[in-house]
Amino acid sequence: MTRRRRRARALLAILSGGILWVSAAGGSLANQSVYNESGSALIMEGELGDAGGHHDEIAPAHAGPATGGFVQAWQVQGDPGFLSVGISSFVETLCEGDPLDPEDDYIGLVGTVLFAVGEATLDVGRRYDSGTASTTTDVYRATFNDCTGEYEESVESGVTLTLTMLGEGDLIRESGTTSFHDPGDSNWHDVQRSVYRWATGTLSIGSEIMEVAFGR
């Protein structure tokens, strides 16, 4: 089998919205209470790897490992920012059992998994034409081998992760409204707005650099 390649891009976006909730105590509209909440979130996200971040097909060993994953940086209004990364890389291989019994052979996976998350500093251009996010945190890695049953974990502390993105194309604006009405009890209105731009970029994990894209 071969790896499927896809056109891909990444995303720089801000999402904002508000909720208006009107409830009537005891079923009486005369005793209604009104709640109004609003907020926004800044998001940078993309996919990693030579398979567009998707393992739609597993690569055979002779083709090299299929690598894919995700990266996302976000900051909710009033809260600190975060940067999260998850990457897996593996090959499909023939696991041999008894040399005298070929029927007990089976297909297994051999590869590695990486995960990291940390509080991050986000810096995004006013028109979402560029963005960076950086954190220094622990990086967790695991290696596995389905044929031998081996599984090993390790942690590397103090690793710097930096996501750098460059916007491309026009700004895209979207909005939507959701409403719910329960006569004599409550009314609920949710307004969502987003402004975003497709982008390309890179993610560095220590000295390792990967391209960032977003599957389309």
mmCIF file of C-alpha atoms in Angstrom:
data_model
loop_
_atom_site.group_PDB
_atom_site.id
_atom_site.type_symbol
_atom_site.label_atom_id
_atom_site.label_comp_id
_atom_site.label_asym_id
_atom_site.label_seq_id
_atom_site.Cartn_x
_atom_site.Cartn_y
_atom_site.Cartn_z
ATOM 1 C CA MET A 1 0.000 0.000 0.000
ATOM 2 C CA THR A 2 1.096 3.596 -0.528
ATOM 3 C CA ARG A 3 0.585 6.857 1.321
ATOM 4 C CA ARG A 4 -2.032 9.214 -0.035
ATOM 5 C CA ARG A 5 -0.933 12.839 -0.486
ATOM 6 C CA ARG A 6 -3.397 15.703 -0.118
ATOM 7 C CA ARG A 7 -3.455 19.414 -0.819
ATOM 8 C CA ALA A 8 -3.136 21.043 2.579
ATOM 9 C CA ARG A 9 -3.153 24.386 4.325
ATOM 10 C CA ALA A 10 -3.191 25.727 7.869
ATOM 11 C CA LEU A 11 -5.457 28.156 9.690
ATOM 12 C CA LEU A 12 -5.136 31.456 11.539
ATOM 13 C CA ALA A 13 -8.457 32.441 13.116
ATOM 14 C CA ILE A 14 -10.327 34.332 15.785
ATOM 15 C CA LEU A 15 -13.670 33.039 16.995
ATOM 16 C CA SER A 16 -16.039 35.234 18.960
ATOM 17 C CA GLY A 17 -19.574 34.933 20.186
ATOM 18 C CA GLY A 18 -22.152 35.723 22.801
ATOM 19 C CA ILE A 19 -24.978 33.965 24.611
ATOM 20 C CA LEU A 20 -28.171 35.613 25.782
ATOM 21 C CA TRP A 21 -30.221 33.461 28.146
ATOM 22 C CA VAL A 22 -33.627 34.567 29.453
ATOM 23 C CA SER A 23 -35.290 32.313 32.031
ATOM 24 C CA ALA A 24 -38.585 32.707 33.867
ATOM 25 C CA ALA A 25 -38.638 31.753 37.551
ATOM 26 C CA GLY A 26 -41.650 29.621 38.426
ATOM 27 C CA GLY A 27 -42.821 29.764 34.824
ATOM 28 C CA SER A 28 -43.721 33.429 35.077
ATOM 29 C CA LEU A 29 -42.282 35.816 32.505
ATOM 30 C CA ALA A 30 -42.859 38.599 35.016
ATOM 31 C CA ASN A 31 -40.100 37.065 37.177
ATOM 32 C CA GLN A 32 -37.633 36.463 34.357
ATOM 33 C CA SER A 33 -33.852 36.552 34.757
ATOM 34 C CA VAL A 34 -31.495 37.624 31.977
ATOM 35 C CA TYR A 35 -27.942 36.299 31.513
ATOM 36 C CA ASN A 36 -25.603 37.663 28.870
ATOM 37 C CA GLU A 37 -22.164 36.173 28.194
ATOM 38 C CA SER A 38 -19.624 36.882 25.463
ATOM 39 C CA GLY A 39 -16.028 36.080 24.672
ATOM 40 C CA SER A 40 -13.493 35.256 21.992
ATOM 41 C CA ALA A 41 -10.715 32.773 21.256
ATOM 42 C CA LEU A 42 -7.611 33.049 19.094
ATOM 43 C CA ILE A 43 -6.623 29.834 17.294
ATOM 44 C CA MET A 44 -3.679 28.692 15.176
ATOM 45 C CA GLU A 45 -3.875 25.091 13.994
ATOM 46 C CA GLY A 46 -2.604 22.740 11.339
ATOM 47 C CA GLU A 47 -1.591 19.209 10.452
ATOM 48 C CA LEU A 48 1.883 17.708 10.411
ATOM 49 C CA GLY A 49 3.635 15.123 8.315
ATOM 50 C CA ASP A 50 4.058 13.845 4.801
ATOM 51 C CA ALA A 51 0.581 12.293 4.759
ATOM 52 C CA GLY A 52 -1.225 15.598 5.328
ATOM 53 C CA GLY A 53 -1.779 14.613 8.940
ATOM 54 C CA HIS A 54 -3.978 11.661 7.932
ATOM 55 C CA HIS A 55 -3.069 7.964 8.026
ATOM 56 C CA ASP A 56 -5.649 7.096 5.357
ATOM 57 C CA GLU A 57 -3.318 4.323 4.181
ATOM 58 C CA ILE A 58 -0.435 2.697 6.058
ATOM 59 C CA ALA A 59 2.988 2.762 4.414
ATOM 60 C CA PRO A 60 4.881 -0.495 3.887
ATOM 61 C CA ALA A 61 8.343 -0.689 5.422
ATOM 62 C CA HIS A 62 10.144 -0.280 2.087
ATOM 63 C CA ALA A 63 8.366 3.079 1.512
ATOM 64 C CA GLY A 64 9.516 4.522 4.849
ATOM 65 C CA PRO A 65 7.320 5.534 7.780
ATOM 66 C CA ALA A 66 4.000 7.357 7.404
ATOM 67 C CA THR A 67 4.185 10.421 9.623
ATOM 68 C CA GLY A 68 1.236 12.569 10.661
ATOM 69 C CA GLY A 69 -0.203 14.560 13.515
ATOM 70 C CA PHE A 70 -1.600 17.876 14.665
ATOM 71 C CA VAL A 71 -0.526 21.154 16.221
ATOM 72 C CA GLN A 72 -2.830 23.715 17.800
ATOM 73 C CA ALA A 73 -2.213 26.959 19.648
ATOM 74 C CA TRP A 74 -5.140 28.708 21.278
ATOM 75 C CA GLN A 75 -5.961 31.442 23.747
ATOM 76 C CA VAL A 76 -9.396 32.084 25.210
ATOM 77 C CA GLN A 77 -10.088 35.697 26.106
ATOM 78 C CA GLY A 78 -8.819 36.401 29.629
ATOM 79 C CA ASP A 79 -6.912 33.102 29.903
ATOM 80 C CA PRO A 80 -3.301 32.097 29.160
ATOM 81 C CA GLY A 81 -2.435 30.590 25.789
ATOM 82 C CA PHE A 82 -1.467 26.966 25.130
ATOM 83 C CA LEU A 83 0.388 25.009 22.465
ATOM 84 C CA SER A 84 -0.368 21.317 21.918
ATOM 85 C CA VAL A 85 1.359 18.820 19.588
ATOM 86 C CA GLY A 86 0.734 15.162 18.788
ATOM 87 C CA ILE A 87 2.725 13.188 16.185
ATOM 88 C CA SER A 88 2.880 9.515 15.222
ATOM 89 C CA SER A 89 5.174 7.749 12.767
ATOM 90 C CA PHE A 90 4.973 4.056 11.906
ATOM 91 C CA VAL A 91 5.383 1.364 9.268
ATOM 92 C CA GLU A 92 3.428 -1.782 8.573
ATOM 93 C CA THR A 93 5.602 -4.890 8.860
ATOM 94 C CA LEU A 94 5.278 -8.666 8.724
ATOM 95 C CA CYS A 95 5.539 -10.243 12.168
ATOM 96 C CA GLU A 96 6.749 -13.831 11.901
ATOM 97 C CA GLY A 97 5.742 -16.510 14.368
ATOM 98 C CA ASP A 98 6.867 -20.130 14.180
ATOM 99 C CA PRO A 99 9.264 -20.473 11.208
ATOM 100 C CA LEU A 100 7.668 -23.855 10.463
ATOM 101 C CA ASP A 101 4.132 -22.425 10.462
ATOM 102 C CA PRO A 102 3.710 -19.514 8.019
ATOM 103 C CA GLU A 103 0.002 -19.343 8.828
ATOM 104 C CA ASP A 104 0.711 -17.758 12.216
ATOM 105 C CA ASP A 105 2.441 -14.733 10.634
ATOM 106 C CA TYR A 106 0.585 -11.438 10.978
ATOM 107 C CA ILE A 107 0.849 -7.752 10.068
ATOM 108 C CA GLY A 108 1.908 -5.363 12.846
ATOM 109 C CA LEU A 109 3.014 -1.771 13.317
ATOM 110 C CA VAL A 110 6.414 -0.487 14.399
ATOM 111 C CA GLY A 111 6.798 3.186 15.221
ATOM 112 C CA THR A 112 6.885 6.128 17.591
ATOM 113 C CA VAL A 113 4.454 8.567 19.196
ATOM 114 C CA LEU A 114 5.179 12.093 20.479
ATOM 115 C CA PHE A 115 2.991 14.389 22.592
ATOM 116 C CA ALA A 116 3.559 17.763 24.246
ATOM 117 C CA VAL A 117 1.424 20.564 25.677
ATOM 118 C CA GLY A 118 2.411 23.709 27.511
ATOM 119 C CA GLU A 119 1.402 27.247 28.374
ATOM 120 C CA ALA A 120 2.378 29.396 25.405
ATOM 121 C CA THR A 121 2.776 32.956 24.206
ATOM 122 C CA LEU A 122 0.767 33.752 21.055
ATOM 123 C CA ASP A 123 1.497 36.664 18.723
ATOM 124 C CA VAL A 124 -0.825 37.061 15.729
ATOM 125 C CA GLY A 125 -0.885 39.926 13.206
ATOM 126 C CA ARG A 126 -3.900 42.237 13.297
ATOM 127 C CA ARG A 127 -5.096 40.979 9.900
ATOM 128 C CA TYR A 128 -4.075 37.365 10.583
ATOM 129 C CA ASP A 129 -1.296 37.562 8.001
ATOM 130 C CA SER A 130 1.232 35.947 10.354
ATOM 131 C CA GLY A 131 1.417 34.291 13.739
ATOM 132 C CA THR A 132 3.781 32.638 16.199
ATOM 133 C CA ALA A 133 3.303 30.567 19.336
ATOM 134 C CA SER A 134 6.064 29.319 21.609
ATOM 135 C CA THR A 135 6.383 27.239 24.763
ATOM 136 C CA THR A 136 9.054 25.409 26.729
ATOM 137 C CA THR A 137 7.685 22.190 28.163
ATOM 138 C CA ASP A 138 8.084 18.416 28.576
ATOM 139 C CA VAL A 139 7.985 16.227 25.463
ATOM 140 C CA TYR A 140 6.683 12.668 25.887
ATOM 141 C CA ARG A 141 7.797 9.979 23.440
ATOM 142 C CA ALA A 142 6.904 6.309 23.109
ATOM 143 C CA THR A 143 8.235 3.590 20.815
ATOM 144 C CA PHE A 144 6.335 0.396 20.084
ATOM 145 C CA ASN A 145 6.770 -2.838 18.152
ATOM 146 C CA ASP A 146 3.730 -5.057 17.594
ATOM 147 C CA CYS A 147 5.934 -7.974 16.559
ATOM 148 C CA THR A 148 7.992 -8.157 19.742
ATOM 149 C CA GLY A 149 5.520 -6.538 22.146
ATOM 150 C CA GLU A 150 8.122 -3.942 23.105
ATOM 151 C CA TYR A 151 6.877 -0.585 24.404
ATOM 152 C CA GLU A 152 9.090 2.117 25.896
ATOM 153 C CA GLU A 153 8.312 5.639 27.139
ATOM 154 C CA SER A 154 10.604 8.598 27.760
ATOM 155 C CA VAL A 155 10.269 12.239 28.818
ATOM 156 C CA GLU A 156 12.522 15.118 27.773
ATOM 157 C CA SER A 157 12.209 18.266 29.884
ATOM 158 C CA GLY A 158 12.781 21.878 28.903
ATOM 159 C CA VAL A 159 12.187 21.485 25.162
ATOM 160 C CA THR A 160 11.285 24.640 23.222
ATOM 161 C CA LEU A 161 8.424 24.313 20.712
ATOM 162 C CA THR A 162 7.771 27.144 18.259
ATOM 163 C CA LEU A 163 4.906 27.349 15.753
ATOM 164 C CA THR A 164 5.376 29.912 12.962
ATOM 165 C CA MET A 165 2.631 30.572 10.393
ATOM 166 C CA LEU A 166 2.275 32.874 7.387
ATOM 167 C CA GLY A 167 -1.202 33.755 6.104
ATOM 168 C CA GLU A 168 -2.120 33.461 2.442
ATOM 169 C CA GLY A 169 -5.138 34.541 0.410
ATOM 170 C CA ASP A 170 -8.045 36.724 1.521
ATOM 171 C CA LEU A 171 -9.610 37.052 4.955
ATOM 172 C CA ILE A 172 -12.707 34.869 5.336
ATOM 173 C CA ARG A 173 -15.585 35.919 7.583
ATOM 174 C CA GLU A 174 -18.378 33.659 8.793
ATOM 175 C CA SER A 175 -21.237 34.092 11.241
ATOM 176 C CA GLY A 176 -24.203 32.151 12.531
ATOM 177 C CA THR A 177 -27.030 32.344 15.050
ATOM 178 C CA THR A 178 -28.771 29.614 17.018
ATOM 179 C CA SER A 179 -31.973 30.199 18.991
ATOM 180 C CA PHE A 180 -34.047 28.087 21.371
ATOM 181 C CA HIS A 181 -37.445 28.985 22.808
ATOM 182 C CA ASP A 182 -39.383 27.126 25.493
ATOM 183 C CA PRO A 183 -42.704 29.036 25.957
ATOM 184 C CA GLY A 184 -43.149 30.325 29.492
ATOM 185 C CA ASP A 185 -39.738 29.091 30.575
ATOM 186 C CA SER A 186 -36.700 30.326 28.640
ATOM 187 C CA ASN A 187 -35.260 31.870 25.493
ATOM 188 C CA TRP A 188 -31.698 31.184 24.359
ATOM 189 C CA HIS A 189 -29.779 32.949 21.591
ATOM 190 C CA ASP A 190 -26.221 32.101 20.533
ATOM 191 C CA VAL A 191 -24.345 34.291 18.043
ATOM 192 C CA GLN A 192 -21.023 33.040 16.627
ATOM 193 C CA ARG A 193 -18.586 34.942 14.405
ATOM 194 C CA SER A 194 -15.235 33.912 12.974
ATOM 195 C CA VAL A 195 -12.535 35.616 10.949
ATOM 196 C CA TYR A 196 -9.753 33.459 9.526
ATOM 197 C CA ARG A 197 -7.113 33.120 6.845
ATOM 198 C CA TRP A 198 -5.521 29.976 5.418
ATOM 199 C CA ALA A 199 -1.810 29.720 6.090
ATOM 200 C CA THR A 200 1.347 27.638 5.830
ATOM 201 C CA GLY A 201 4.090 27.310 8.396
ATOM 202 C CA THR A 202 6.589 25.295 10.383
ATOM 203 C CA LEU A 203 6.816 23.719 13.825
ATOM 204 C CA SER A 204 10.162 23.347 15.571
ATOM 205 C CA ILE A 205 10.603 20.845 18.397
ATOM 206 C CA GLY A 206 14.049 21.544 19.724
ATOM 207 C CA SER A 207 16.282 21.255 16.652
ATOM 208 C CA GLU A 208 13.721 19.305 14.593
ATOM 209 C CA ILE A 209 11.604 21.285 12.104
ATOM 210 C CA MET A 210 8.363 20.075 10.473
ATOM 211 C CA GLU A 211 6.070 21.659 7.886
ATOM 212 C CA VAL A 212 2.564 22.599 9.022
ATOM 213 C CA ALA A 213 -0.447 22.289 6.764
ATOM 214 C CA PHE A 214 -4.217 21.937 6.995
ATOM 215 C CA GLY A 215 -6.063 19.148 5.129
ATOM 216 C CA ARG A 216 -8.689 20.362 2.682
#
